[in-house]
PDB file of C-alpha atoms in Angstrom:
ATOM      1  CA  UNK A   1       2.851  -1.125  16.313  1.00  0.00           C
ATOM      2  CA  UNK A   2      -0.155  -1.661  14.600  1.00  0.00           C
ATOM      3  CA  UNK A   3      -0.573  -0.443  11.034  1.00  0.00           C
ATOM      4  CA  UNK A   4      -4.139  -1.010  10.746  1.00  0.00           C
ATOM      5  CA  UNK A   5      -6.861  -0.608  13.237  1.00  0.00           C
ATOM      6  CA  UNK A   6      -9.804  -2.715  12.848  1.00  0.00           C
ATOM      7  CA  UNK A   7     -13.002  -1.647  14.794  1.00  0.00           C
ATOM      8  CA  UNK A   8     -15.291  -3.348  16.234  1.00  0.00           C
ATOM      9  CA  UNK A   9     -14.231  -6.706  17.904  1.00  0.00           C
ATOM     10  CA  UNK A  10     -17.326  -8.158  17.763  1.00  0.00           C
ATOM     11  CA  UNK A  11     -20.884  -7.925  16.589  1.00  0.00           C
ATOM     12  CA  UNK A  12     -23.893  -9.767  15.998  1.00  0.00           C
ATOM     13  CA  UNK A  13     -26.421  -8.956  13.972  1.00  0.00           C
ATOM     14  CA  UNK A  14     -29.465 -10.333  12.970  1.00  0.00           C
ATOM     15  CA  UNK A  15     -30.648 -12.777   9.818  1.00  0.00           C
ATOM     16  CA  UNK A  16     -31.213 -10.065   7.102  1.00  0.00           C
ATOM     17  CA  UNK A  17     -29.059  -7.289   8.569  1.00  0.00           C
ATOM     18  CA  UNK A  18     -26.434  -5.233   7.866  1.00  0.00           C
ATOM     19  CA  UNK A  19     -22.864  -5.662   9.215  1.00  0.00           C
ATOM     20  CA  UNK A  20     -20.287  -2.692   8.912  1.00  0.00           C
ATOM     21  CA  UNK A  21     -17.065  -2.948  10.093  1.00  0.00           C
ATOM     22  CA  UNK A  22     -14.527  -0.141   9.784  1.00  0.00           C
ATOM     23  CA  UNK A  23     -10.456  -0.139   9.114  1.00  0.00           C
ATOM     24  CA  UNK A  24      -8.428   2.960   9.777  1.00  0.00           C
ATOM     25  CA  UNK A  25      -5.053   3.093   8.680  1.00  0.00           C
ATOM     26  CA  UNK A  26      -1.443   5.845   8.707  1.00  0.00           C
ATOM     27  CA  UNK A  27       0.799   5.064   6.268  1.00  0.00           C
ATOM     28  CA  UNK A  28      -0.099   6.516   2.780  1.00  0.00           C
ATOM     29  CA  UNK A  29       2.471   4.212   1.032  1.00  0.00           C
ATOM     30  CA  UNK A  30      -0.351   1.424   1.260  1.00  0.00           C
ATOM     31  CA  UNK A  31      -1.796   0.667  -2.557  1.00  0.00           C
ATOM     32  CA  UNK A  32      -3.946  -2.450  -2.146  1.00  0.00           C
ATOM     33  CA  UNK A  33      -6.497  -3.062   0.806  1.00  0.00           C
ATOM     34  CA  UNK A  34      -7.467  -6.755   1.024  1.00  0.00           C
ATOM     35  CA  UNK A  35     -10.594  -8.212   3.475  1.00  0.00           C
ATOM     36  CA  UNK A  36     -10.225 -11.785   4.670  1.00  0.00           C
ATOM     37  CA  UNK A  37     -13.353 -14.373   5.760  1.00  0.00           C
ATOM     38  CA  UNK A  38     -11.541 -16.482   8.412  1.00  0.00           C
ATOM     39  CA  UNK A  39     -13.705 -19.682   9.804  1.00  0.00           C
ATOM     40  CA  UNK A  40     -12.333 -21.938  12.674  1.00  0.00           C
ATOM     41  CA  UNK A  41      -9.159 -23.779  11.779  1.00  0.00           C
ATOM     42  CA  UNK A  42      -9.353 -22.078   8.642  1.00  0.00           C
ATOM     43  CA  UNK A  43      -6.782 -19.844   6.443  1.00  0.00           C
ATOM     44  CA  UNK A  44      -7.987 -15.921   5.310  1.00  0.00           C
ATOM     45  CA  UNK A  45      -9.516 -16.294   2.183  1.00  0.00           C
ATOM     46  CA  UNK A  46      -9.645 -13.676   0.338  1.00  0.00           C
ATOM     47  CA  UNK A  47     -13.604 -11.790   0.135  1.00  0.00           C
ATOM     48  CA  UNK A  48     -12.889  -8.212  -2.223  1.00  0.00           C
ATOM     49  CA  UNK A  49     -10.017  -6.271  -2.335  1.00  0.00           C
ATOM     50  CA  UNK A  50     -10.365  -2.105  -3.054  1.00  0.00           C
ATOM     51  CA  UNK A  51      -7.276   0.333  -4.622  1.00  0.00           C
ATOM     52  CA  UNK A  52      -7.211   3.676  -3.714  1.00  0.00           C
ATOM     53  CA  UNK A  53      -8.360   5.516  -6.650  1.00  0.00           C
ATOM     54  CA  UNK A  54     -11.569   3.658  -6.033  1.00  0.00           C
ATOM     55  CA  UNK A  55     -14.010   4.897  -3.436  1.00  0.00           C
ATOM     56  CA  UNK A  56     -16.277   1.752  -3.450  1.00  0.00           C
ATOM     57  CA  UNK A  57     -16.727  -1.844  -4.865  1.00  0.00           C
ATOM     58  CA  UNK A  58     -19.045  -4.076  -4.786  1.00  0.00           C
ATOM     59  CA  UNK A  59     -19.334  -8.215  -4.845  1.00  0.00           C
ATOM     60  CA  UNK A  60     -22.334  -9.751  -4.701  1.00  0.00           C
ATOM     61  CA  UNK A  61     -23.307  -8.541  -0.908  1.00  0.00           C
ATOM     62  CA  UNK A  62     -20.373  -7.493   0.118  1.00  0.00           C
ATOM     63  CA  UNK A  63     -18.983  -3.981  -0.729  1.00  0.00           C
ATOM     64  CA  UNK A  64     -16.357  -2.097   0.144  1.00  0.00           C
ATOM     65  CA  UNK A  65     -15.971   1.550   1.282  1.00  0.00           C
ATOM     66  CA  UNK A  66     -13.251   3.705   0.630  1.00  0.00           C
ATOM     67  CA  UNK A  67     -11.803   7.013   1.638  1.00  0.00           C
ATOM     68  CA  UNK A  68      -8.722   8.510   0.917  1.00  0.00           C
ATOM     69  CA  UNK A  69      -8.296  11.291   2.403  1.00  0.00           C
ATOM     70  CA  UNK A  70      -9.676   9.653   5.719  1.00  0.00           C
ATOM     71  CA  UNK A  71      -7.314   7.009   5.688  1.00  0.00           C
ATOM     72  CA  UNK A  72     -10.284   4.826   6.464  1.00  0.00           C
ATOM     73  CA  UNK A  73     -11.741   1.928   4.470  1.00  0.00           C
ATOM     74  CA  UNK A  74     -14.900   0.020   5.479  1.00  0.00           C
ATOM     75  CA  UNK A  75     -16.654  -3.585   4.792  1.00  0.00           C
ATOM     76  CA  UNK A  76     -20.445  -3.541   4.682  1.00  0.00           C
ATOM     77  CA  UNK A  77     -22.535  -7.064   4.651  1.00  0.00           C
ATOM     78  CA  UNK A  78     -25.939  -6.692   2.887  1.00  0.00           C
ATOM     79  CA  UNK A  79     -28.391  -9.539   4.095  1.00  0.00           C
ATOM     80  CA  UNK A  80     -26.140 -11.278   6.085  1.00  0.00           C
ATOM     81  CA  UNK A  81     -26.546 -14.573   6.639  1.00  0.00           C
ATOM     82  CA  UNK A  82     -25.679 -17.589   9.276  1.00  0.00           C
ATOM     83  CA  UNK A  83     -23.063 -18.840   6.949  1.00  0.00           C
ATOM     84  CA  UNK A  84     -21.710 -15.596   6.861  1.00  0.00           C
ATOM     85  CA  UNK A  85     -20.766 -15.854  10.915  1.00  0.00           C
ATOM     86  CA  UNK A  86     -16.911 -15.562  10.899  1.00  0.00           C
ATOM     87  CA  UNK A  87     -13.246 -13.473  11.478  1.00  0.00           C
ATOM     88  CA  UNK A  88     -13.349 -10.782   8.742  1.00  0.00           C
ATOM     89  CA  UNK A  89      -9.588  -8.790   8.899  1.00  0.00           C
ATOM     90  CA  UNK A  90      -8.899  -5.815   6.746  1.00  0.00           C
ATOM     91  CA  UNK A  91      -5.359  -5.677   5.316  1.00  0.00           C
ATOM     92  CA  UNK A  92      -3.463  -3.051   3.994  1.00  0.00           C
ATOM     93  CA  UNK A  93      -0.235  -3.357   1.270  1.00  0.00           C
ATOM     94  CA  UNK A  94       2.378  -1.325  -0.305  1.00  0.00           C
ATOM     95  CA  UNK A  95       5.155  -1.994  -2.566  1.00  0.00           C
ATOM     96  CA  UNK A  96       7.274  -3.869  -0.183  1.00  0.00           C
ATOM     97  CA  UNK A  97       4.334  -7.323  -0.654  1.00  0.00           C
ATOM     98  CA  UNK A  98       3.934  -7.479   2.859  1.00  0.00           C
ATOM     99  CA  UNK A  99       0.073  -7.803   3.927  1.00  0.00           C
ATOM    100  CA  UNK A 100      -0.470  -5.655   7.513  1.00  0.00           C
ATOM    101  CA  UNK A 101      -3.292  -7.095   8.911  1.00  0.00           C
ATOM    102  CA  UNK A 102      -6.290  -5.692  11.879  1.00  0.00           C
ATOM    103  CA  UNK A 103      -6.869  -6.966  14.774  1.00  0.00           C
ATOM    104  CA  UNK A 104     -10.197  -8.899  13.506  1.00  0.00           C
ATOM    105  CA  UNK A 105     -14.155  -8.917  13.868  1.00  0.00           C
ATOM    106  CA  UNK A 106     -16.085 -11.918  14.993  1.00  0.00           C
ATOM    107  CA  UNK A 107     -19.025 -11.807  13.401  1.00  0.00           C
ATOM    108  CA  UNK A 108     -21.976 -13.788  14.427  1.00  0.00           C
ATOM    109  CA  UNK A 109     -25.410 -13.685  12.240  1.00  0.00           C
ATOM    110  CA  UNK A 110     -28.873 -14.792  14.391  1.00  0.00           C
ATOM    111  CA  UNK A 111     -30.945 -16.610  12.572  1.00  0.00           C
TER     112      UNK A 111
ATOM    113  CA  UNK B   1      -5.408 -24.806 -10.145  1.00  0.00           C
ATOM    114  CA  UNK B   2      -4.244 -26.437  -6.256  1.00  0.00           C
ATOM    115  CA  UNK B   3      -4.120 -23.712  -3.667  1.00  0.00           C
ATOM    116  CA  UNK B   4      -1.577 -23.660  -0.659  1.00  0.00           C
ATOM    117  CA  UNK B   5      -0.900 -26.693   0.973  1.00  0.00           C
ATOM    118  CA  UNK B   6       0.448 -26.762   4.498  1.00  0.00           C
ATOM    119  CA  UNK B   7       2.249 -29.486   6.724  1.00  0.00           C
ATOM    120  CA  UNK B   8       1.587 -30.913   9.342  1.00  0.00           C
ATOM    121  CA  UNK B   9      -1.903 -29.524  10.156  1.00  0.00           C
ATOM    122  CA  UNK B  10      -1.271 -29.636  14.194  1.00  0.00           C
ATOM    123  CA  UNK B  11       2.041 -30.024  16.062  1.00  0.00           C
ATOM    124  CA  UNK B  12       3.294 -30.014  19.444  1.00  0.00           C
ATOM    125  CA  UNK B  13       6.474 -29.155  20.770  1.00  0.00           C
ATOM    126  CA  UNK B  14       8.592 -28.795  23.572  1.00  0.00           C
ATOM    127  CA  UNK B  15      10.368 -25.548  24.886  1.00  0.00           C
ATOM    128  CA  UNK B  16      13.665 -25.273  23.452  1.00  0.00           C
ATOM    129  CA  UNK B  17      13.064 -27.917  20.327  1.00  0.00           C
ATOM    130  CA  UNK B  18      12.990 -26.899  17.010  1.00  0.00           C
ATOM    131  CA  UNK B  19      10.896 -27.211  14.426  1.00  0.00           C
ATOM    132  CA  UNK B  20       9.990 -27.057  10.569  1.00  0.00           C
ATOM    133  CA  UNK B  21       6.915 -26.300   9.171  1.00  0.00           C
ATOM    134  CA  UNK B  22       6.544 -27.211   5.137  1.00  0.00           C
ATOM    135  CA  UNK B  23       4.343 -25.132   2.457  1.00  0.00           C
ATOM    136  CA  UNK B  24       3.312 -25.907  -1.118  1.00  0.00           C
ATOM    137  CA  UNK B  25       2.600 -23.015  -3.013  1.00  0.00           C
ATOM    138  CA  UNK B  26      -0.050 -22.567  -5.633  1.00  0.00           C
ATOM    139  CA  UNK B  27       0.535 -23.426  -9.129  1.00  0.00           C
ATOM    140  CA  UNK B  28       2.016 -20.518 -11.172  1.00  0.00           C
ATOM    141  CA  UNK B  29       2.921 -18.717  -7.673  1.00  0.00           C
ATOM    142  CA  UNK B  30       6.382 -17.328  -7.538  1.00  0.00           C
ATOM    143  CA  UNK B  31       6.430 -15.703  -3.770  1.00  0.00           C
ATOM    144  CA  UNK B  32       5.771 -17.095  -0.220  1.00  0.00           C
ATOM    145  CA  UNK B  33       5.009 -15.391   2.870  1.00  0.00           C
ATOM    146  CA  UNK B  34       4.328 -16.964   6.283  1.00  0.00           C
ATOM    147  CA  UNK B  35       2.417 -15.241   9.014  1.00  0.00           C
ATOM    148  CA  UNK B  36       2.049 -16.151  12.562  1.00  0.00           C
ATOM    149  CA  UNK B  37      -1.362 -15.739  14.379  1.00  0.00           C
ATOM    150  CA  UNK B  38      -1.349 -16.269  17.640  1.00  0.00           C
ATOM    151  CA  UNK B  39      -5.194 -16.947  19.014  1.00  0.00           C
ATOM    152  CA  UNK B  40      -7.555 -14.006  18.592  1.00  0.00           C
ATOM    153  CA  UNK B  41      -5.545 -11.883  16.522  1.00  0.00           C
ATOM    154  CA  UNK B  42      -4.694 -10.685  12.680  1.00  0.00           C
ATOM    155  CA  UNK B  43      -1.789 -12.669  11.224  1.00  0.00           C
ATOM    156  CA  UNK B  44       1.876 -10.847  12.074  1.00  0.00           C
ATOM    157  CA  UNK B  45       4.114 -11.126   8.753  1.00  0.00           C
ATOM    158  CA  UNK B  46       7.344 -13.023   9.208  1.00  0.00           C
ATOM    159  CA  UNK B  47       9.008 -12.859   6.043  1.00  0.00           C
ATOM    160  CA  UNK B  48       8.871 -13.393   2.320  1.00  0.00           C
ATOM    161  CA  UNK B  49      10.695 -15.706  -0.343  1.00  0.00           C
ATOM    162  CA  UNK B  50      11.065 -14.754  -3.735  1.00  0.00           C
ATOM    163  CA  UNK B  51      13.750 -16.492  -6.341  1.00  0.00           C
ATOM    164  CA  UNK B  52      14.755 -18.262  -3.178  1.00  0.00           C
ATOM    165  CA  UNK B  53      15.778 -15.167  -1.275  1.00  0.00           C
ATOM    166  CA  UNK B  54      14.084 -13.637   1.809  1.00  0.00           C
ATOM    167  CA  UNK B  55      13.208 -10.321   0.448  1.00  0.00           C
ATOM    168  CA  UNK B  56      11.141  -8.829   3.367  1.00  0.00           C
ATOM    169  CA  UNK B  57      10.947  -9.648   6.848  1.00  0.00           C
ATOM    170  CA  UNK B  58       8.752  -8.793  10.030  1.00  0.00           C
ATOM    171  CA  UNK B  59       9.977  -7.373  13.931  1.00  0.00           C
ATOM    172  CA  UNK B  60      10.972 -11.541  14.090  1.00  0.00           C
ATOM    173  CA  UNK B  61      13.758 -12.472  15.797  1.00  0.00           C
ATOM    174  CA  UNK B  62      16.706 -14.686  13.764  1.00  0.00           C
ATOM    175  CA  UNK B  63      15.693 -17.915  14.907  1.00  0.00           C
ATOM    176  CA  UNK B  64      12.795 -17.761  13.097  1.00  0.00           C
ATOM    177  CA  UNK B  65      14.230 -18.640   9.366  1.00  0.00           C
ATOM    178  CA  UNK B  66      13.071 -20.131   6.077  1.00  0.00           C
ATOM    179  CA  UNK B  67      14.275 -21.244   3.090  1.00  0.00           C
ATOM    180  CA  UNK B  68      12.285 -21.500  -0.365  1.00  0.00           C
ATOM    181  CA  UNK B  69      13.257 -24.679  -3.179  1.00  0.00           C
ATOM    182  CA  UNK B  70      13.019 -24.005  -7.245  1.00  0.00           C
ATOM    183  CA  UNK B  71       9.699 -25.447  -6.926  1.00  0.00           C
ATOM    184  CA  UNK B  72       8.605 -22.036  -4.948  1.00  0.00           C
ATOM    185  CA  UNK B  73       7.532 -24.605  -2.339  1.00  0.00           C
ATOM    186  CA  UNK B  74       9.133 -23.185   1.312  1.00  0.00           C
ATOM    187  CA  UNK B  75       9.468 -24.017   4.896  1.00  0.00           C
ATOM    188  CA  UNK B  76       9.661 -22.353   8.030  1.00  0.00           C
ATOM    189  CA  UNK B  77      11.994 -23.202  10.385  1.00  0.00           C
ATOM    190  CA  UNK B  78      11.843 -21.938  14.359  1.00  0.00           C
ATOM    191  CA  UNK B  79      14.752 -22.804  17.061  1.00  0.00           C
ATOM    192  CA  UNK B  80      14.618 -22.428  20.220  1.00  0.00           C
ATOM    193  CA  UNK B  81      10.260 -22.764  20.908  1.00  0.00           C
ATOM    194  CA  UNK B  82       9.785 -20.728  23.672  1.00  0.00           C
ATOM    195  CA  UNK B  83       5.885 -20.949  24.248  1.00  0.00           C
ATOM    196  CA  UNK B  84       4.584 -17.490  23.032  1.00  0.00           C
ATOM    197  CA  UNK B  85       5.853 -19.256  19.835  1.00  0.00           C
ATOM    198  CA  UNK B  86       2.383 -21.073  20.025  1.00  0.00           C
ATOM    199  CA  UNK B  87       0.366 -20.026  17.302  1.00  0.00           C
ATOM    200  CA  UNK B  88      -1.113 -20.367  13.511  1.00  0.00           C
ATOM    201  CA  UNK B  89       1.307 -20.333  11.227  1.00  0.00           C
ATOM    202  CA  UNK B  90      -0.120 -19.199   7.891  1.00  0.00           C
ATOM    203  CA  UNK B  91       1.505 -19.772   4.630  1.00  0.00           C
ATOM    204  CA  UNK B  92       0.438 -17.275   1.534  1.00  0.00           C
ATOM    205  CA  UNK B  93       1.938 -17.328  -2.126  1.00  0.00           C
ATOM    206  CA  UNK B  94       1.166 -14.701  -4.656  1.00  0.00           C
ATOM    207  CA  UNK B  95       2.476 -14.309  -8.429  1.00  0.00           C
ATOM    208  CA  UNK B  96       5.227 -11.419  -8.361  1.00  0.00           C
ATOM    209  CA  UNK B  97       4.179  -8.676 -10.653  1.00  0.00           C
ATOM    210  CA  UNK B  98       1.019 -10.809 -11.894  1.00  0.00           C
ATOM    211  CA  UNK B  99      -1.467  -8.716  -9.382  1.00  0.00           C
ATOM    212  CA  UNK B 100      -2.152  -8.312  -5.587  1.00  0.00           C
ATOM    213  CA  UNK B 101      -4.258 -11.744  -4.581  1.00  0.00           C
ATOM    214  CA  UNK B 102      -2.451 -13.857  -2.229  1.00  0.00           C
ATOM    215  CA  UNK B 103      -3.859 -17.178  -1.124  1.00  0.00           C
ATOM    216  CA  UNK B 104      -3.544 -18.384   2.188  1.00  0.00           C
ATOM    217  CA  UNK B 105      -3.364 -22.432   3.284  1.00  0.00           C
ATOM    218  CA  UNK B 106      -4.764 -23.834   6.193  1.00  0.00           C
ATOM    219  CA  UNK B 107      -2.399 -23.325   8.583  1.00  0.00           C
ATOM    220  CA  UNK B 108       0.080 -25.556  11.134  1.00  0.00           C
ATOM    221  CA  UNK B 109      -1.150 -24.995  14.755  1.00  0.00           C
ATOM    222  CA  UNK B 110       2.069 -25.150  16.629  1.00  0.00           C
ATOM    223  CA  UNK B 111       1.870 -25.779  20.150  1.00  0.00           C
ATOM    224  CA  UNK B 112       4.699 -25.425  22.742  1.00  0.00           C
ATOM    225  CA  UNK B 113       4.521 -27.116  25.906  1.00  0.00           C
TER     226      UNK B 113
END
């Protein structure tokens, strides 16, 4: 059963462009939501984390999206970049320190 | 500061063998987790060491066990490979009470022939 549903799979975008990708999730218990940047052979590292009494953060290009009520939490890449082609996986955590991951989004920039 | 350090990087195995998979922890980290990704999908948590007790574990069955040393360093320990134990095992260690990061290593690809 998963906890967290990532959406979409895939997607490529071009040099310069935007890439959204959208987390939903069910269990309210969850207090800390996490996105990993996963290369090829690579571990997650963590790229921004969000709590839920914050509806958006920013880093650099990357920000995050947040909505409570929704249960849905988003990642949004401003000007992405080749370097920036990669596995990005939301995460979800409550109390209990265990990280439930999505399913992943390959995401591949055209240059 | 070191981060997570995994070994080996790649191993193969056969059915039935066992196996133990080794992970340094980062400095001033106090908790371990391991994770299993199998190829194309999020990491599935396994279980967590903290003061050298397992203090959470995933829908794993028992022969996949741990153990974690004073040094918060831990290893993972599988009996009885079958093959859909082939995946990426991740290690992550995080500073109980000290915030939310964790930091993931590199990974052991395990491979069971």
């Amino acid at each position: 059963q998963q906890q967290v549903k990532q959406s979409p799979q895939s997607l490529i975008v071009q040099k310069g462009g935007i890439s959204i990708i959208n987390c939903a999730y069910e269990n309210t218990a969850f207090d800390y939501f996490p996105w990993y940047q996963q290369f090829p052979g690579k571990g997650p590292a963590l790229l921004i984390a969000i709590r839920p009494d914050v509806s958006e953060k920013k880093e650099g290009r990357f920000t995050i999206s947040f909505n409570k009520s929704a249960k849905q939490f988003s990642l949004h890449i401003m000007d992405s970049q080749p370097g920036d082609s990669a596995t990005y996986f939301c995460a979800a955590r409550g109390n209990d320190y265990k990280l439930s991951f999505g399913a992943g989004t390959t995401v591949t920039v055209r240059a | 500061e070191t981060g997570v350090t995994q070994s080996p990087t790649h191993l193969i195995k056969t059915r039935g063998q066992q196996v133990t998979l080794r992970c340094s922890s980062q400095s001033g980290h106090n908790t371990v987790s391991w994770y299993q990704q199998a190829l194309g999908q999020g990491p599935q948590f396994i279980f967590q060491y903290y003061r050298e007790e397992e203090n959470g574990r995933g829908n794993f069955p028992p022969r996949f066990s741990g153990l974690q040393f004073p040094n918060y360093s831990s290893e993972l320990n599988v009996n009885a490979l079958e093959l859909d134990d082939s995946a990426l095992y991740l290690c992550a260690s995080t500073l109980a009470g000290g915030g939310y990061g964790y930091t993931f290593g590199s990974g052991t690809r395990l491979t069971v022939v």
